[in-house]
Every structure is written in C-alpha cells, then in structure tokens.
Short mmCIF file of C-alpha atoms in Angstrom, two decimals:
data_model
loop_
_atom_site.label_atom_id
_atom_site.label_comp_id
_atom_site.label_asym_id
_atom_site.label_seq_id
_atom_site.Cartn_x
_atom_site.Cartn_y
_atom_site.Cartn_z
CA MET A 4 -32.85 -1.29 -12.88
CA ILE A 5 -33.75 -4.23 -10.65
CA ASN A 6 -30.64 -3.69 -8.52
CA PHE A 7 -31.43 0.03 -8.27
CA ILE A 8 -34.92 -0.78 -6.98
CA ARG A 9 -33.47 -3.22 -4.46
CA ARG A 10 -30.97 -0.64 -3.20
CA SER A 11 -33.68 2.00 -2.97
CA PHE A 12 -35.87 -0.37 -0.97
CA VAL A 13 -33.02 -1.02 1.46
CA LEU A 14 -32.32 2.70 1.82
CA PHE A 15 -35.92 3.78 2.31
CA PHE A 16 -36.92 0.86 4.54
CA GLY A 17 -33.58 0.30 6.24
CA ASN A 18 -35.19 0.01 9.68
CA MET A 19 -36.62 -3.35 8.59
CA SER A 20 -33.15 -4.90 8.25
CA LYS A 21 -29.84 -3.62 9.50
CA THR A 22 -26.95 -2.86 7.16
CA ARG A 23 -24.23 -5.50 7.16
CA ILE A 24 -20.63 -4.48 6.56
CA CYS A 25 -17.66 -6.47 5.28
CA ILE A 26 -14.09 -5.17 5.19
CA VAL A 27 -12.22 -6.79 2.29
CA GLY A 28 -8.62 -6.59 3.48
CA SER A 29 -6.74 -6.61 6.75
CA GLY A 30 -3.41 -4.91 6.29
CA ASN A 31 -2.22 -1.86 8.20
CA TRP A 32 -4.88 0.47 6.77
CA GLY A 33 -7.62 -2.16 6.69
CA SER A 34 -7.08 -2.97 10.35
CA ALA A 35 -7.08 0.72 11.33
CA ILE A 36 -10.40 1.15 9.51
CA ALA A 37 -11.74 -1.97 11.21
CA LYS A 38 -11.30 -0.23 14.57
CA ILE A 39 -13.57 2.58 13.40
CA VAL A 40 -16.15 0.49 11.56
CA GLY A 41 -16.43 -2.03 14.36
CA ALA A 42 -16.99 0.68 16.96
CA ASN A 43 -19.58 2.45 14.79
CA ALA A 44 -21.45 -0.77 14.06
CA THR A 45 -21.91 -1.14 17.81
CA LYS A 46 -22.62 2.56 18.42
CA PHE A 47 -25.30 2.70 15.70
CA SER A 48 -26.76 -0.72 16.38
CA ASP A 49 -30.15 0.53 15.18
CA LYS A 50 -28.67 1.01 11.69
CA PHE A 51 -25.88 -1.55 11.38
CA GLU A 52 -25.56 -5.25 12.07
CA GLU A 53 -23.11 -5.41 14.97
CA LYS A 54 -21.01 -8.25 13.55
CA VAL A 55 -18.53 -6.94 10.98
CA THR A 56 -16.66 -9.51 8.89
CA MET A 57 -13.11 -8.82 7.77
CA TYR A 58 -11.53 -10.84 4.99
CA VAL A 59 -8.01 -11.83 6.05
CA PHE A 60 -5.52 -13.45 3.70
CA GLU A 61 -4.46 -16.39 5.79
CA GLU A 62 -0.87 -16.39 7.01
CA MET A 63 1.03 -18.25 9.68
CA VAL A 64 2.42 -16.05 12.45
CA ASN A 65 4.59 -17.78 15.04
CA GLY A 66 3.11 -21.11 14.07
CA LYS A 67 -0.53 -20.00 14.33
CA LYS A 68 -3.12 -18.84 11.78
CA LEU A 69 -3.48 -15.07 11.64
CA THR A 70 -7.30 -15.31 11.61
CA GLU A 71 -7.24 -17.33 14.81
CA ILE A 72 -4.94 -14.82 16.47
CA ILE A 73 -7.20 -11.92 15.47
CA ASN A 74 -10.38 -13.64 16.64
CA GLU A 75 -8.86 -14.78 19.92
CA THR A 76 -6.79 -11.73 20.88
CA HIS A 77 -8.64 -9.02 18.86
CA GLU A 78 -5.35 -7.77 17.51
CA ASN A 79 -3.73 -7.95 14.08
CA VAL A 80 -0.30 -8.74 15.45
CA LYS A 81 1.37 -8.64 12.04
CA TYR A 82 0.00 -5.50 10.42
CA LEU A 83 -1.30 -3.36 13.31
CA PRO A 84 0.39 -4.58 16.47
CA GLY A 85 -0.43 -2.89 19.73
CA HIS A 86 -3.97 -1.92 18.77
CA LYS A 87 -7.05 -3.79 19.91
CA LEU A 88 -9.79 -4.36 17.39
CA PRO A 89 -13.40 -4.27 18.58
CA PRO A 90 -14.61 -7.76 19.53
CA ASN A 91 -17.36 -7.58 16.88
CA ILE A 92 -14.73 -7.65 14.11
CA VAL A 93 -14.60 -11.26 12.91
CA ALA A 94 -11.65 -12.37 10.78
CA VAL A 95 -12.63 -14.73 7.94
CA PRO A 96 -10.06 -16.38 5.61
CA ASP A 97 -12.59 -17.03 2.78
CA VAL A 98 -13.54 -13.83 0.94
CA VAL A 99 -16.84 -15.26 -0.32
CA GLU A 100 -17.85 -16.33 3.18
CA ALA A 101 -16.90 -12.91 4.54
CA ALA A 102 -18.75 -10.92 1.87
CA LYS A 103 -21.83 -12.97 0.96
CA GLU A 104 -24.29 -11.22 3.32
CA ALA A 105 -22.77 -7.73 3.21
CA ASP A 106 -24.67 -4.63 2.12
CA ILE A 107 -21.51 -2.49 2.11
CA LEU A 108 -18.20 -3.95 0.92
CA ILE A 109 -15.23 -1.85 2.04
CA PHE A 110 -12.27 -2.66 -0.22
CA VAL A 111 -8.84 -2.06 1.29
CA VAL A 112 -6.34 -4.39 -0.38
CA PRO A 113 -3.39 -3.73 -2.73
CA HIS A 114 -4.90 -2.76 -6.07
CA GLN A 115 -3.31 -5.64 -7.98
CA PHE A 116 -5.54 -8.10 -6.09
CA ILE A 117 -8.83 -6.44 -7.05
CA PRO A 118 -9.45 -8.21 -10.40
CA GLY A 119 -8.94 -11.65 -8.83
CA LEU A 120 -11.07 -10.87 -5.79
CA CYS A 121 -13.87 -9.50 -7.94
CA ALA A 122 -13.80 -12.59 -10.14
CA THR A 123 -14.12 -14.73 -7.02
CA LEU A 124 -17.00 -12.64 -5.64
CA LEU A 125 -19.00 -12.22 -8.85
CA GLY A 126 -22.48 -13.67 -8.41
CA LYS A 127 -21.81 -14.53 -4.76
CA ILE A 128 -22.70 -11.23 -3.11
CA LYS A 129 -26.03 -9.48 -2.62
CA PRO A 130 -27.26 -7.87 -5.86
CA SER A 131 -28.15 -4.81 -3.79
CA ALA A 132 -24.66 -4.44 -2.28
CA VAL A 133 -22.54 -1.31 -2.75
CA GLY A 134 -18.78 -0.85 -2.64
CA LEU A 135 -16.52 1.65 -0.92
CA SER A 136 -12.91 1.66 -2.12
CA LEU A 137 -10.11 2.86 0.14
CA ILE A 138 -7.49 1.76 -2.39
CA LYS A 139 -5.01 4.38 -3.58
CA GLY A 140 -3.68 3.53 -7.01
CA PHE A 141 -4.61 2.76 -10.59
CA ALA A 142 -4.93 -0.45 -12.56
CA GLN A 143 -3.70 -1.18 -16.06
CA GLY A 144 -6.42 -1.01 -18.70
CA ASP A 145 -6.25 -1.74 -22.40
CA GLY A 146 -3.02 -0.68 -24.06
CA THR A 147 -1.59 2.38 -22.34
CA ASN A 148 -4.86 3.29 -20.64
CA ILE A 149 -5.21 3.12 -16.88
CA LYS A 150 -8.41 2.60 -14.96
CA LEU A 151 -9.75 3.73 -11.63
CA ILE A 152 -10.05 0.96 -9.06
CA SER A 153 -13.64 1.92 -8.30
CA LYS A 154 -14.54 1.52 -11.97
CA ILE A 155 -13.02 -1.96 -12.06
CA ILE A 156 -15.06 -2.93 -9.01
CA GLU A 157 -18.19 -1.55 -10.64
CA GLU A 158 -17.55 -3.34 -13.91
CA LYS A 159 -16.49 -6.67 -12.42
CA LEU A 160 -19.09 -6.92 -9.64
CA LYS A 161 -21.95 -4.97 -11.25
CA ILE A 162 -22.38 -2.77 -8.17
CA PRO A 163 -21.88 0.99 -7.60
CA CYS A 164 -18.64 1.89 -5.83
CA SER A 165 -17.80 5.05 -3.90
CA VAL A 166 -14.33 6.01 -2.64
CA LEU A 167 -12.70 7.24 0.57
CA MET A 168 -9.40 9.14 0.40
CA GLY A 169 -7.68 11.55 2.74
CA ALA A 170 -4.72 12.54 4.88
CA ASN A 171 -4.98 9.31 6.82
CA LEU A 172 -1.74 7.62 7.85
CA ALA A 173 -2.93 4.30 9.20
CA ASN A 174 -1.00 4.26 12.46
CA GLU A 175 -2.15 7.77 13.37
CA VAL A 176 -5.75 6.86 12.60
CA ALA A 177 -5.35 3.79 14.81
CA GLU A 178 -3.95 6.01 17.57
CA GLU A 179 -7.13 8.10 17.21
CA HIS A 180 -5.28 11.33 16.48
CA PHE A 181 -7.60 13.89 14.90
CA CYS A 182 -7.75 13.84 11.12
CA GLU A 183 -10.12 14.40 8.22
CA THR A 184 -11.10 12.28 5.23
CA THR A 185 -13.20 12.59 2.08
CA ILE A 186 -15.83 10.23 0.72
CA GLY A 187 -16.65 10.58 -2.96
CA CYS A 188 -20.21 9.30 -3.44
CA LYS A 189 -22.58 10.21 -6.25
CA ASP A 190 -25.62 8.68 -4.49
CA LYS A 191 -27.01 11.34 -2.16
CA ARG A 192 -28.92 8.72 -0.15
CA MET A 193 -25.99 6.38 0.34
CA GLY A 194 -23.48 9.11 1.28
CA PRO A 195 -24.89 9.69 4.79
CA ILE A 196 -24.96 5.94 5.48
CA MET A 197 -21.30 5.62 4.57
CA LYS A 198 -20.52 8.67 6.68
CA ASP A 199 -22.20 7.07 9.71
CA CYS A 200 -20.16 3.94 9.07
CA MET A 201 -16.88 5.87 9.11
CA GLN A 202 -17.08 9.09 11.12
CA THR A 203 -15.88 9.47 14.70
CA PRO A 204 -15.07 12.58 16.77
CA ASN A 205 -11.44 12.21 15.64
CA PHE A 206 -12.04 10.94 12.09
CA ARG A 207 -14.14 13.63 10.44
CA VAL A 208 -15.77 12.80 7.13
CA THR A 209 -16.82 15.13 4.32
CA VAL A 210 -18.94 13.67 1.51
CA VAL A 211 -18.63 15.12 -2.01
CA GLU A 212 -20.02 13.96 -5.35
CA ASP A 213 -16.75 14.53 -7.27
CA THR A 214 -15.83 10.85 -7.00
CA GLU A 215 -13.28 10.62 -9.80
CA ALA A 216 -11.21 13.58 -8.61
CA VAL A 217 -11.21 12.21 -5.06
CA GLU A 218 -9.87 8.87 -6.27
CA VAL A 219 -7.33 10.30 -8.71
CA CYS A 220 -5.86 12.52 -5.99
CA GLY A 221 -5.41 9.45 -3.80
CA ALA A 222 -3.31 7.79 -6.49
CA LEU A 223 -1.27 10.67 -7.87
CA LYS A 224 -0.12 12.03 -4.51
CA ASN A 225 2.01 8.89 -4.10
CA ILE A 226 4.06 9.88 -7.15
CA VAL A 227 4.70 13.31 -5.66
CA ALA A 228 5.63 11.69 -2.34
CA CYS A 229 8.38 9.75 -4.11
CA ALA A 230 9.76 13.03 -5.43
CA ALA A 231 9.62 14.47 -1.89
CA GLY A 232 11.56 11.43 -0.66
CA PHE A 233 14.22 11.96 -3.31
CA VAL A 234 14.57 15.56 -2.14
CA ASP A 235 15.00 14.38 1.46
CA GLY A 236 17.54 11.77 0.42
CA LEU A 237 19.52 14.43 -1.41
CA ALA A 238 19.29 16.80 1.60
CA LEU A 239 18.04 19.61 -0.63
CA GLY A 240 16.02 21.22 2.16
CA ASP A 241 12.48 22.37 2.87
CA ASN A 242 12.34 25.10 0.20
CA THR A 243 13.01 22.60 -2.57
CA LYS A 244 10.59 20.13 -1.05
CA ALA A 245 7.87 22.78 -0.90
CA ALA A 246 8.44 23.60 -4.56
CA VAL A 247 8.18 19.92 -5.49
CA ILE A 248 4.93 19.58 -3.54
CA ARG A 249 3.46 22.69 -5.21
CA LEU A 250 4.45 21.57 -8.70
CA GLY A 251 3.15 18.11 -7.93
CA LEU A 252 -0.22 19.56 -6.93
CA MET A 253 -0.36 21.52 -10.17
CA GLU A 254 0.29 18.35 -12.15
CA MET A 255 -2.45 16.57 -10.21
CA VAL A 256 -4.91 19.33 -11.16
CA ARG A 257 -3.75 19.27 -14.78
CA TYR A 258 -4.08 15.48 -14.94
CA VAL A 259 -7.64 15.52 -13.63
CA ASP A 260 -8.56 18.33 -16.05
CA GLN A 261 -7.12 16.43 -19.02
CA PHE A 262 -8.40 12.93 -18.28
CA HIS A 263 -11.37 13.41 -15.93
CA GLY A 264 -13.00 16.64 -17.06
CA GLY A 265 -15.83 18.15 -15.06
CA SER A 266 -14.21 17.91 -11.65
CA LYS A 267 -14.33 20.83 -9.24
CA ILE A 268 -11.26 22.75 -8.08
CA ASN A 269 -12.69 22.77 -4.54
CA THR A 270 -12.13 19.01 -4.35
CA PHE A 271 -8.37 19.58 -4.33
CA PHE A 272 -8.78 21.55 -1.09
CA GLU A 273 -10.55 18.69 0.67
CA SER A 274 -8.61 16.17 2.75
CA CYS A 275 -8.26 13.92 -0.31
CA GLY A 276 -6.33 16.66 -2.10
CA VAL A 277 -3.79 19.06 -0.62
CA ALA A 278 -3.99 17.61 2.91
CA ASP A 279 -3.28 14.05 1.78
CA LEU A 280 -0.48 15.32 -0.46
CA ILE A 281 1.26 17.15 2.39
CA THR A 282 0.88 14.25 4.82
CA THR A 283 2.24 11.70 2.37
CA CYS A 284 5.16 13.91 1.39
CA TYR A 285 6.25 14.18 5.02
CA GLY A 286 5.13 10.97 6.71
CA GLY A 287 4.15 8.29 4.20
CA ARG A 288 5.99 5.12 3.24
CA ASN A 289 6.49 6.28 -0.35
CA ARG A 290 8.52 9.23 0.92
CA LYS A 291 10.37 7.08 3.44
CA VAL A 292 11.42 4.39 0.99
CA SER A 293 12.29 6.94 -1.70
CA GLU A 294 14.64 8.69 0.72
CA ALA A 295 16.31 5.34 1.45
CA PHE A 296 16.49 4.66 -2.31
CA VAL A 297 18.72 7.72 -2.67
CA LYS A 298 20.81 7.14 0.44
CA THR A 299 21.43 3.40 0.06
CA GLY A 300 21.47 2.82 -3.68
CA LYS A 301 19.31 -0.26 -3.17
CA SER A 302 16.41 -1.11 -5.47
CA ILE A 303 12.80 -0.30 -4.62
CA GLU A 304 12.09 -4.04 -4.37
CA GLU A 305 14.90 -4.59 -1.87
CA LEU A 306 13.76 -1.68 0.28
CA GLU A 307 10.13 -2.86 0.25
CA LYS A 308 11.24 -6.19 1.71
CA GLU A 309 13.46 -4.53 4.32
CA MET A 310 11.20 -1.68 5.42
CA LEU A 311 7.53 -2.49 4.80
CA ASN A 312 6.77 -5.75 6.60
CA GLY A 313 5.22 -7.38 3.55
CA GLN A 314 3.45 -4.28 2.21
CA LYS A 315 4.01 -2.68 -1.20
CA LEU A 316 4.66 0.85 -2.40
CA GLN A 317 2.08 2.45 -4.65
CA GLY A 318 4.14 5.41 -5.89
CA PRO A 319 6.59 3.72 -8.30
CA ALA A 320 3.90 1.47 -9.79
CA THR A 321 1.51 4.39 -10.21
CA ALA A 322 4.25 6.49 -11.81
CA GLU A 323 4.91 3.70 -14.32
CA GLU A 324 1.22 3.35 -15.17
CA VAL A 325 0.75 7.10 -15.54
CA ASN A 326 3.87 7.40 -17.67
CA GLY A 327 2.58 4.77 -20.08
CA MET A 328 -0.68 6.66 -20.45
CA LEU A 329 1.06 10.01 -20.91
CA LYS A 330 3.33 8.54 -23.60
CA GLY A 331 0.29 7.15 -25.36
CA CYS A 332 -1.18 10.63 -25.78
CA ASN A 333 2.12 12.52 -26.21
CA SER A 334 1.70 14.42 -22.95
CA THR A 335 4.86 13.61 -20.97
CA ASP A 336 6.19 17.15 -21.48
CA LYS A 337 3.16 18.52 -19.63
CA PHE A 338 3.96 16.41 -16.57
CA PRO A 339 7.73 16.63 -16.01
CA LEU A 340 7.55 15.78 -12.30
CA PHE A 341 5.50 12.62 -12.82
CA THR A 342 7.79 11.65 -15.71
CA ALA A 343 10.99 12.26 -13.72
CA VAL A 344 9.77 10.13 -10.79
CA HIS A 345 9.08 7.21 -13.12
CA ARG A 346 12.45 7.51 -14.85
CA ILE A 347 14.29 7.69 -11.52
CA CYS A 348 12.48 4.63 -10.14
CA ALA A 349 13.27 2.80 -13.40
CA LYS A 350 16.92 3.93 -13.04
CA GLU A 351 16.83 5.79 -16.34
CA LEU A 352 17.79 8.93 -14.42
CA LYS A 353 19.71 9.53 -11.21
CA PRO A 354 17.84 11.08 -8.27
CA GLN A 355 20.20 14.05 -8.61
CA ASP A 356 18.60 14.77 -12.00
CA LEU A 357 15.17 15.48 -10.47
CA ILE A 358 15.54 19.25 -10.22
CA ASP A 359 17.03 19.58 -13.71
CA GLN A 360 13.95 17.82 -15.05
CA ILE A 361 11.54 20.32 -13.48
CA ARG A 362 13.50 23.60 -13.72
CA ASN A 363 11.56 24.57 -16.85
CA HIS A 364 8.24 23.23 -15.62
CA PRO A 365 5.21 24.43 -17.65
CA GLU A 366 3.95 26.08 -14.47
CA HIS A 367 7.06 28.30 -14.46
CA ALA A 368 6.89 28.99 -18.19
CA ALA A 369 3.28 30.15 -17.87
CA ARG A 370 4.37 32.84 -15.41
CA GLN A 371 7.28 34.26 -17.44
#
C-alpha cells in the first residue's frame, strides 16, 4: 500500500520531479531501444530526466572496455554496430549503480539472467519504481510449471511490471523503419507514460491491459519460428510455411486460453500477436538458425556460436519449457506443433518428421 501511494504521488505530481529511466541490458535489442528512449528523454525533457543509464555487462572489445567505447563513441560496436546512440545514453557496468535512481526499469536481457539481476537489485532501487519487460521467453518455475518473466520481476523486486512485445526486429527498429509494438500495462495511469517513453513516428505503440496474453505471445511465437525455419531448411515452400504459421497461431491461442484464461482474442491481432509471429517466421534469428540446423546437421549450440555473435536463441529453450509443462498436465496431444519443435531440437525426431506430426492436428480434426 505504501508503494502504491508513492507511485500515485509520482504520477499525479510528476511535474515536481522528472521520471528517470534505466535500461537493464545492452544487447542488439537493448541498444536499439536505447536509441528510442534516449531520443524521447531529450524530446520530452519536461517529463523525463535527460540522462538515461544503460546497464552493460562489461566485455573487452579490441583491448578496450565496452562501456568506455559506448560512452566515448556513442556506439555499441559489438551488438549494434553502425548505429549511433544518443549522447544522453550512459553505459554503466554496475547494475545497482545504473538502476538505483530509476523510476522506470526497462528489462532487456536474456531471461536466464533475470533471477540473478533481481537478487542483486532487491532493496537497492526506488520503492516506487516500476518495470517494463521486453524479454521474450519463459522461466522455469516449480516442477514442470513455467513462469512469466514479468511475474518473476514483480515477485523478486516487489514492483509492478508491464511488458512490451511486437513485430520488432532489432536492426530494423534501429534503422527506423516503420513498425508497431504493443505495451501490456494494467495501470491506466502508467500506460501513457510508458508510451511517451517508447513511441516515435516510426515506432507506433498501442497500450492494452491484457498483459499476460501480450507476454505469452512474445514467447510462443519463437517456437513457431523454429518450425518455420525447419520448413525453409527442407525447402517445402510457402504453402507449407503458411500452414505451419496458421497452426502455430491456433496453438498460441489455445495455450493462452488453457493457462491464462480471461485474455481477449483481439490481443492476438495486435503487433504482439499475428504481426510478431509473421515477422519472426520470416526474418528472426530463430527461423534463421533452425533453417541452418536442417541444412548443416550441426547442433543448435554450435550454430548459436557461429551465427549469433554471442546471443542466444529463445525458441528451443522455450519449446523445452513448454513441453515440460504440457507433459505435466497431459496436454501434449493438444499442441502437436509445439511438441514436434521440442522433439526435433532435442533430436528425438528428424526435421523431416515435422509435417507427419501435425497432419492430424486438432485444428484439422475439428473441421472434419
């Protein structure tokens, strides 16, 4: 209750102190978002503190610290080369130092790092702070259960956490090509603030209250993208790929209905839903690596090292987590596409078996 009062005070009397923003993460996507947030912090200087801190995991690049390179050249030469960051983006190698004064914490790191980061930040951030997760994926819960990243942030840091998901390939966002995105935020007063933080003429934001469906779509679409990559690797053509995308969307809807009841079907037609699914199945790294998986016979781990410049795939890990949960409630037969992707990544099936696994999909059976 005390934290709620503090947040309400900040929202209603925001003109008395400007909102401070910290970006927790500095990979490809984090750096692309930093371009937007940094520019908006300057544009709306009456609302936001101009200085935006960005937590950067310290690495050596050509004999020099990455944070020093970013702060001196205003470019993340490792993860977003060729794109200048606004000069008000300040790279900080200590996450506590970066986040301690922030009112909005934008989380954009691989999901496996969230528990450790939250443990480090607990008790060292403003009690009135709020989170915004841009992380697409799930985390392992107790037993076979899986948890939403936003819920882990809320539980570990004792702050509310909204989500941003959409058809947003990082390099295209950095190039400022037009695209849309979706913010899931239950707080009607905070939603517009987050929108001001993120929206530009070429990065259009829609705010909805259906937070769980927004986040689940952002995770599940990576499983479908792996299936699309297998189709490309097998040269099965656009008709087959379209069928896989459609069946994947149906499984996404079914999954949300079964495990996150109360969501709205309209959410699947926002950028976080069908648009993100299409984009990822044609241009994302999960599709790209999955195609190479079929063509080269190499493992997912080998291809990550060769193709992703230190980044990780979310699709195979998410498929494994989802499969464990589906097994735990005897529901694998309702999700044959999700199940097939996991079994192919685990090398229990060959990629060539994908279509056999979904020929008698429940979606087809319902129409017979």
